Every structure is written in C-alpha cells, then in structure tokens.
CSV table of C-alpha atoms in Angstrom, one decimal:
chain,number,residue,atom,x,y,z
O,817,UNK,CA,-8.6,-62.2,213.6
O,818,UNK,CA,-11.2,-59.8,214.6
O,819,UNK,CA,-14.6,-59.7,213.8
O,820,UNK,CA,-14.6,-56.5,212.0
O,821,UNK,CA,-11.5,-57.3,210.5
O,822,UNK,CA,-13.1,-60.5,209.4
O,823,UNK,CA,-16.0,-58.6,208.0
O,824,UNK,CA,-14.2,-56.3,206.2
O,825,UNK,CA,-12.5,-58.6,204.4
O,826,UNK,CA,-15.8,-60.4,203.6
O,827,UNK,CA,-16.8,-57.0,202.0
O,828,UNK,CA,-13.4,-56.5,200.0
O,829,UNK,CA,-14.4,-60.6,198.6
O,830,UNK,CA,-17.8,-59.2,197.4
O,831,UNK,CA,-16.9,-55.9,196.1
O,832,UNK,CA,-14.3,-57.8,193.1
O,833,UNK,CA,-14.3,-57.1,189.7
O,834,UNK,CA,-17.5,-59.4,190.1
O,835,UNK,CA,-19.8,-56.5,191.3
O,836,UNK,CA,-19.1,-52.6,190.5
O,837,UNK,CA,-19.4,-50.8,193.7
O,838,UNK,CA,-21.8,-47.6,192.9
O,839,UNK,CA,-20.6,-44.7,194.5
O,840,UNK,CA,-22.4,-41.9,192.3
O,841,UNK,CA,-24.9,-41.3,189.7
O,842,UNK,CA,-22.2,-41.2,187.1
O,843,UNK,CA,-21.0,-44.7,188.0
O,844,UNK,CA,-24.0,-45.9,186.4
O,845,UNK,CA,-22.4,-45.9,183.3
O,846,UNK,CA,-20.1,-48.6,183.7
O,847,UNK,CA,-22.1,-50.6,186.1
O,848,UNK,CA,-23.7,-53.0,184.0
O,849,UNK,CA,-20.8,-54.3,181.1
O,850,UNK,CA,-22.7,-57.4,181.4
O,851,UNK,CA,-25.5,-56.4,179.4
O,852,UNK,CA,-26.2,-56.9,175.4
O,853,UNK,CA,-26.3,-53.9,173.3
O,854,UNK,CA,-29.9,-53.8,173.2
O,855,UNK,CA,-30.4,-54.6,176.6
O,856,UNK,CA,-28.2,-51.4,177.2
O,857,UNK,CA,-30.5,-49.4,174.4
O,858,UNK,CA,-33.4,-50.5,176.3
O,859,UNK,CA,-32.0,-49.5,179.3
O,860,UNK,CA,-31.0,-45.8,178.1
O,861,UNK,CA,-34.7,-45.9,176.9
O,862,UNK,CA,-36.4,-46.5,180.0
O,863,UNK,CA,-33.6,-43.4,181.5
O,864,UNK,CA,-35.0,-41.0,179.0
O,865,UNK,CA,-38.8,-41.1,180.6
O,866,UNK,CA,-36.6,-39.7,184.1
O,867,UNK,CA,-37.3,-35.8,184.0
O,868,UNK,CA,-36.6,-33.4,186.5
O,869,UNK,CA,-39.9,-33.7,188.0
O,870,UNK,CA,-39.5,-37.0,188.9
O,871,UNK,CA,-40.1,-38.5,192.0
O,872,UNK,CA,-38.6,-41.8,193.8
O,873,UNK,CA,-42.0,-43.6,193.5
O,874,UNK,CA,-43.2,-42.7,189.9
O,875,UNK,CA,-44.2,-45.2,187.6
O,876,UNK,CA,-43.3,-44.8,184.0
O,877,UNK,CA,-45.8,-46.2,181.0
O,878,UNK,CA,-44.8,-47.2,177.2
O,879,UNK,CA,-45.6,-49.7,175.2
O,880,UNK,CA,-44.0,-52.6,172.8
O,881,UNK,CA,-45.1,-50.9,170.0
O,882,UNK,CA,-43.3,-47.7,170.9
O,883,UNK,CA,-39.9,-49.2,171.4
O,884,UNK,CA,-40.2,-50.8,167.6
O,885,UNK,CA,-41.1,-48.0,166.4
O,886,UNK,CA,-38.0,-46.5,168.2
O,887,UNK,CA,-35.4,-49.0,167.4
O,888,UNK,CA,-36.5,-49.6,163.8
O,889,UNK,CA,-37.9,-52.9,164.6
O,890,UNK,CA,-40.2,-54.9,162.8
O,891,UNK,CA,-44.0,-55.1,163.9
O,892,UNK,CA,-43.8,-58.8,164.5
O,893,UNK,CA,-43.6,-61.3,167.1
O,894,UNK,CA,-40.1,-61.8,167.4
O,895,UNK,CA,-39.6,-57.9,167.9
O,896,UNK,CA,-42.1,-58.5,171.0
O,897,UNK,CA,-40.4,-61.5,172.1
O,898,UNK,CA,-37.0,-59.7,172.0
O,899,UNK,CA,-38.4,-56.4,173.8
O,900,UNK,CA,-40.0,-58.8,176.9
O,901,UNK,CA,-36.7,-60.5,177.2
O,902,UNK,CA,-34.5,-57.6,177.2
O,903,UNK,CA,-36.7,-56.3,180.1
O,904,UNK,CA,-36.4,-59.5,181.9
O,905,UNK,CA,-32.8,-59.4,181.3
O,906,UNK,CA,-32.7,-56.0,182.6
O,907,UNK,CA,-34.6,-57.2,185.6
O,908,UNK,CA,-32.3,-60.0,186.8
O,909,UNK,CA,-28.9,-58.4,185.3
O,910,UNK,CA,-29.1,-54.6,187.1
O,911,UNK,CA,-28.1,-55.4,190.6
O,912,UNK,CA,-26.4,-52.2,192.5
O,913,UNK,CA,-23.8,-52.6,195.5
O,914,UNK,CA,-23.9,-49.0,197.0
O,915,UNK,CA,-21.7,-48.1,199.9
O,916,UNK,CA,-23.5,-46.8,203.5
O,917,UNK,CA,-22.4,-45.3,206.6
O,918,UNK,CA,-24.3,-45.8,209.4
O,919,UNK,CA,-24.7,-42.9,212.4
O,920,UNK,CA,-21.6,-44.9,214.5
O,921,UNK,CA,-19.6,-44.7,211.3
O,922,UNK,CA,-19.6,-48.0,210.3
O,923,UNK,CA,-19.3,-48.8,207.0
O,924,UNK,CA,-20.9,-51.7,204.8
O,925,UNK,CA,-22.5,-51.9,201.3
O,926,UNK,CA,-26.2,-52.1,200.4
O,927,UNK,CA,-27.2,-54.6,197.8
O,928,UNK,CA,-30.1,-53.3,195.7
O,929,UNK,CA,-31.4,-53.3,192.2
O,930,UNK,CA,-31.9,-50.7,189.7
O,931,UNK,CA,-35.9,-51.9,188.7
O,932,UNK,CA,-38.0,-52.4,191.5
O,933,UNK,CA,-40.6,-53.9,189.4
O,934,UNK,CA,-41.5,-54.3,185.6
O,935,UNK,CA,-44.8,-55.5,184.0
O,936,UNK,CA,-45.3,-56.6,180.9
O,937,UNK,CA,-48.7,-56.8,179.4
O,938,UNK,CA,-50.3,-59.2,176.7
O,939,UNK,CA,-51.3,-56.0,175.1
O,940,UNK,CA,-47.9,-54.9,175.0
O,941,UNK,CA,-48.5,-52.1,177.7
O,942,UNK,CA,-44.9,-51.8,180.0
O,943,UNK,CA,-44.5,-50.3,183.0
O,944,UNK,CA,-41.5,-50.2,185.4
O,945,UNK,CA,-40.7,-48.5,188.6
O,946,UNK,CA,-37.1,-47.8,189.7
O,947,UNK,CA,-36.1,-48.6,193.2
O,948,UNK,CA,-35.8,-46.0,195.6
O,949,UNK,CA,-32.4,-46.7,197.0
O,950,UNK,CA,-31.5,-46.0,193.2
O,951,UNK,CA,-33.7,-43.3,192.1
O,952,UNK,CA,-31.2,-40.7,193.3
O,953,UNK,CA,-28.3,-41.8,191.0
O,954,UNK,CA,-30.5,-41.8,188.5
O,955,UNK,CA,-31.6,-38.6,188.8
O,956,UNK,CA,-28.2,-37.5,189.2
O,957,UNK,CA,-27.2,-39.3,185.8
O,958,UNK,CA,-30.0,-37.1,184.5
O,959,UNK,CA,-29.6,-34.2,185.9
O,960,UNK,CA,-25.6,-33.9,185.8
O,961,UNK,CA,-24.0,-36.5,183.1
O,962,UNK,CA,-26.3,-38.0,181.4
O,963,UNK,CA,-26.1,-35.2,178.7
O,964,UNK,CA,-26.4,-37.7,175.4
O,965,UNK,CA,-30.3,-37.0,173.7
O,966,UNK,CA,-31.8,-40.5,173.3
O,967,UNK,CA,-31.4,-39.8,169.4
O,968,UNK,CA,-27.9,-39.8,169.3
O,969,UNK,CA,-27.1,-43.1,171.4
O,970,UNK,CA,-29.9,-44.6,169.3
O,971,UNK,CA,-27.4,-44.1,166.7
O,972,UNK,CA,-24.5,-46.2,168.2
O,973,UNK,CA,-25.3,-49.6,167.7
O,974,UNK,CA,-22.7,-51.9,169.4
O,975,UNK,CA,-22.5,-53.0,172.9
O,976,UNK,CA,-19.4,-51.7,173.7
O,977,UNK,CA,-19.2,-48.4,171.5
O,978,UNK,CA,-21.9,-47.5,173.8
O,979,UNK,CA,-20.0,-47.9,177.1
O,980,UNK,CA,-17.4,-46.3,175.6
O,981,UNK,CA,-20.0,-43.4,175.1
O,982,UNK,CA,-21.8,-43.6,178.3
O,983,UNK,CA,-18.0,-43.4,180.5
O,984,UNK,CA,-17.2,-40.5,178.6
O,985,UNK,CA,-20.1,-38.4,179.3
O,986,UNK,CA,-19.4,-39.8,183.1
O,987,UNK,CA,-15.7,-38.4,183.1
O,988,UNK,CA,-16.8,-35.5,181.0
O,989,UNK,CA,-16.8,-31.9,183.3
O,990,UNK,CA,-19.6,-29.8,181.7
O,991,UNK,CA,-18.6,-29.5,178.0
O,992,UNK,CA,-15.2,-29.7,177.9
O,993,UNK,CA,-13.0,-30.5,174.8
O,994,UNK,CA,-10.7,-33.1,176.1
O,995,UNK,CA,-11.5,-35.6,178.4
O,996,UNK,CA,-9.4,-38.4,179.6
O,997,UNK,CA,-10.2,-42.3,180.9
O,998,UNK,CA,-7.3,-43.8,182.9
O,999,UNK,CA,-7.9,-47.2,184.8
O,1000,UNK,CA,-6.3,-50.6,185.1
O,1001,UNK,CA,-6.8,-53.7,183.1
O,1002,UNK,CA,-9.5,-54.6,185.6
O,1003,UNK,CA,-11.4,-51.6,185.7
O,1004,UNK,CA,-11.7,-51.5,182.2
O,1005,UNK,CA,-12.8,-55.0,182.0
O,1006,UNK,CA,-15.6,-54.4,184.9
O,1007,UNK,CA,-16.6,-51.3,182.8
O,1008,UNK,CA,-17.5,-53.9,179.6
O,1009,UNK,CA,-17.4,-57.2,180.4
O,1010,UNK,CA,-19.7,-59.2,182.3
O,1011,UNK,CA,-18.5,-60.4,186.0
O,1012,UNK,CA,-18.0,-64.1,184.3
O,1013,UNK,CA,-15.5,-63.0,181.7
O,1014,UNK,CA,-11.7,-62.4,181.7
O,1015,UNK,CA,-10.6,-61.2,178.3
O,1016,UNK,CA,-6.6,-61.6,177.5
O,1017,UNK,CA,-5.9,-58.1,177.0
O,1018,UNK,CA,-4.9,-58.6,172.9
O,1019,UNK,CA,-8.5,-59.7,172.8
O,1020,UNK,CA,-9.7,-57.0,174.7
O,1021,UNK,CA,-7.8,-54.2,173.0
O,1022,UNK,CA,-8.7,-55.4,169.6
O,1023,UNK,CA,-11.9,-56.4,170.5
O,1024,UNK,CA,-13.2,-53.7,172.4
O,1025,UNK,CA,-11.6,-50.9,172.7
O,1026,UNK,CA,-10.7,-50.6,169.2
O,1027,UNK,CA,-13.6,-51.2,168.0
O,1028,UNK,CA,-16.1,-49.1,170.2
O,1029,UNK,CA,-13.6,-46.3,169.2
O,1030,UNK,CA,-13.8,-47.0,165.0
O,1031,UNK,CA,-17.7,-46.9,165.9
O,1032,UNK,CA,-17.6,-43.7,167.7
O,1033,UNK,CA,-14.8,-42.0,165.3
O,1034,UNK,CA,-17.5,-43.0,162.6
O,1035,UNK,CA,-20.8,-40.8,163.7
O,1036,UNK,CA,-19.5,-38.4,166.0
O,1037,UNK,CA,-17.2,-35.5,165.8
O,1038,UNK,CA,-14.5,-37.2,167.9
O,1039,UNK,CA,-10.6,-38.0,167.8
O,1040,UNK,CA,-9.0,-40.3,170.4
O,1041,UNK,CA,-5.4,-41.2,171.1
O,1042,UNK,CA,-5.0,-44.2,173.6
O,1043,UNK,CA,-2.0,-45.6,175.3
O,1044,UNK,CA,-1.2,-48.7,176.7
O,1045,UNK,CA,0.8,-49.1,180.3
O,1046,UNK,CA,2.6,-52.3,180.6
O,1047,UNK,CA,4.8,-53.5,183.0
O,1048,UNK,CA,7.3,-55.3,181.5
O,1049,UNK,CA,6.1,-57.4,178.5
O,1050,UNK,CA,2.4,-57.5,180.9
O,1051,UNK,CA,-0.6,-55.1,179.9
O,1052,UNK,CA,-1.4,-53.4,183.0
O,1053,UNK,CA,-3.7,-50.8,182.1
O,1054,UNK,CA,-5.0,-48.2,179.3
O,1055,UNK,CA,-5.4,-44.3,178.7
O,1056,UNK,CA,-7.8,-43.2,176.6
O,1057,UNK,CA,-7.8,-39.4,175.8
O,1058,UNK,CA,-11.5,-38.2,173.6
O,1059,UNK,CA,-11.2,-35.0,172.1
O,1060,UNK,CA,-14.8,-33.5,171.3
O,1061,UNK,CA,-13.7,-31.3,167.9
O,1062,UNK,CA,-17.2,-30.2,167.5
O,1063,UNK,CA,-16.4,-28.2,170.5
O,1064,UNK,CA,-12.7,-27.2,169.4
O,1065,UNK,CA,-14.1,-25.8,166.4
O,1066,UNK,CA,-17.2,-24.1,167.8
C-alpha cells in the first residue's frame, strides 16, 4: 500500500462519527452534540458578543454575575461553580477538525479548537478569546445563519431541542418557510450525541428527536412532519421537514 494511500485512510479513521469534520460556519451547529444543555446555552452566549466588527484577535469581557442574571440563576455559589465548569467544559469539549488544501493540492485536516483561551477570575470577571483558525466560521455563523436573537434560544431549555434549533437555522436559506433535514442514522447521531455514545434508534427517535420537536412545537410557531427510512426492518436514516407558519401567515 502506498503512503498516501496509507495516509488517507488514516484520515478517513479520524474523521468517524467520533469527530465532525467542519467544513463551513454553519456546520458549527452540529459540531458539538457532546455538550450539556447549558454548556450549549453558554456557548450561544459567548457567540452573541461576535458582531460584525469583530476581529480574529478580540477579546470579549463579561462577568459571572451577568450570566445569572441571564439564565435566571441564583446569586449563589453553586450558580458560580456551574458557570466556571461549563466554561471549562467548553474548553476541553470544542475541538474542530477543519479540512485544508495545501498550494500542491494535497489535502489533510487541521485539528484546532474553538476557544483559544478562557480566564476566569475570583471576582467573577470572564474573558475568552476564540482561535483564529476558527474566528472565520464564526463570523460566518453570525453573519449568515446564525439568525436566532439570544432571547429566543434562551427560551429553549433542553439539550437537544436546541440542536434541533441551531441545524435548522443552518439548513435554513434566508427566511424561507419550509426547510428540510435529511441525513443517516449516523449523521444525526454525530449532530446530538457525544462521540462515546451509540443510541439504538427507538431510543433515539423517542428520546430525541421527538422530544426536541414537542419542545420546539411548544414556543415557537412551527409544524414538523418527519419520516423514517429503513431498510428492511433496520432504521437507516430520518427526514425531518420544519415548516416556519409564522412566515406562511405573514
């Protein structure tokens, strides 16, 4: 076997179900199934200080008390506690696997990390930096996808429901009515499940999928329909087709 043969193979083990390959800024949104669903709230926090002004090496400043306030928290130490660990979670649990091309046309994958730092001081001061190899995409999420207000995913609670939320702004084009998710069973579980977890896909139909989509039916102007693709008795896949009726009946 060849070398490059043997090194693109190496590439094809890394890039598994284990670790979302990032393509574009949209593919943010199901990069990190892995995380909680306050660790994901934090996250869409520290995304809603990214303006258009931003630059690659800006540094952006909040505090402790600013997040409780946000999330409805209580002003006491385990609301601090739980703040500094979903940061640290953030910090280990964001890692990005981009694709490059190098001037010969080779091709390989860069293996980054969303934060490039994060402090977190004993007088609840935060700051964090994003990396540069990732600023783009994020500014692209911004900029192009990313059209949810903070206020409204603060109102989605659950892990998944807000997954669910983020990939259909992501497969959204501009504001269009209806907008439709197709992948197989192992896309969808890289989109919410963390690269240690295989889900039978009962468990994962009833588990998540149906119940991101009750949350979602519940506080926002939505209708889904989705369908299941099996081959033989054997779930292979799902459809899921989100119909914005706000903008039907605008």
């Amino acid at each position: 076997m060849s070398t490059n043969k043997k090194a693109s193979l190496a590439i094809k083990e890394v890039l598994s179900r284990q670790n979302y390959l990032v393509t574009q800024g949209n593919d943010l949104a199901k990069a990190f199934g892995g995380l909680t669903s306050f660790e994901q709230r934090v996250l869409d926090y520290c995304f809603s200080f990214v303006t258009k002004d931003s630059k690659a090496s800006d540094t952006y400043k909040t505090t402790a008390l600013n997040i409780i306030k946000h999330f409805g928290l209580n002003t006491s130490g385990d609301s601090y506690k739980r703040i500094s660990t979903a940061f640290k979670r953030l910090n280990e649990n964001t890692a990005l696997y981009l694709p490059t091309v190098d001037s010969d046309g080779v091709r390989g994958i860069l293996m980054t990390q969303l934060f490039s730092g994060i402090g977190f001081k004993e007088d609840g001061i935060i700051q964090f930096e994003f990396s540069k190899k990732a600023a783009p995409l994020i500014f692209d999420l911004k900029t192009n996808y990313y059209s949810f207000r903070l206020g409204e995913l603060s109102r989605i609670t659950g892990k998944y429901s807000l997954i669910l939320l983020k990939l259909w702004e992501s497969y959204r084009h501009g504001k269009e009515a209806t907008t439709t998710i197709t992948g197989d069973l192992e896309q969808w579980e890289s989109w919410f499940l963390s690269k240690e977890e295989h889900w039978p896909a009962g468990r994962f139909h009833r588990d998540v999928l149906e119940r991101s989509i009750k949350e979602l039916e519940g506080k926002l102007p939505i209708d889904t329909v989705t369908t299941t693709f099996k081959r033989g008795r054997t779930v292979v896949g799902y459809e899921i087709q989100i119909t914005d009726t706000s903008n039907i009946n605008a």
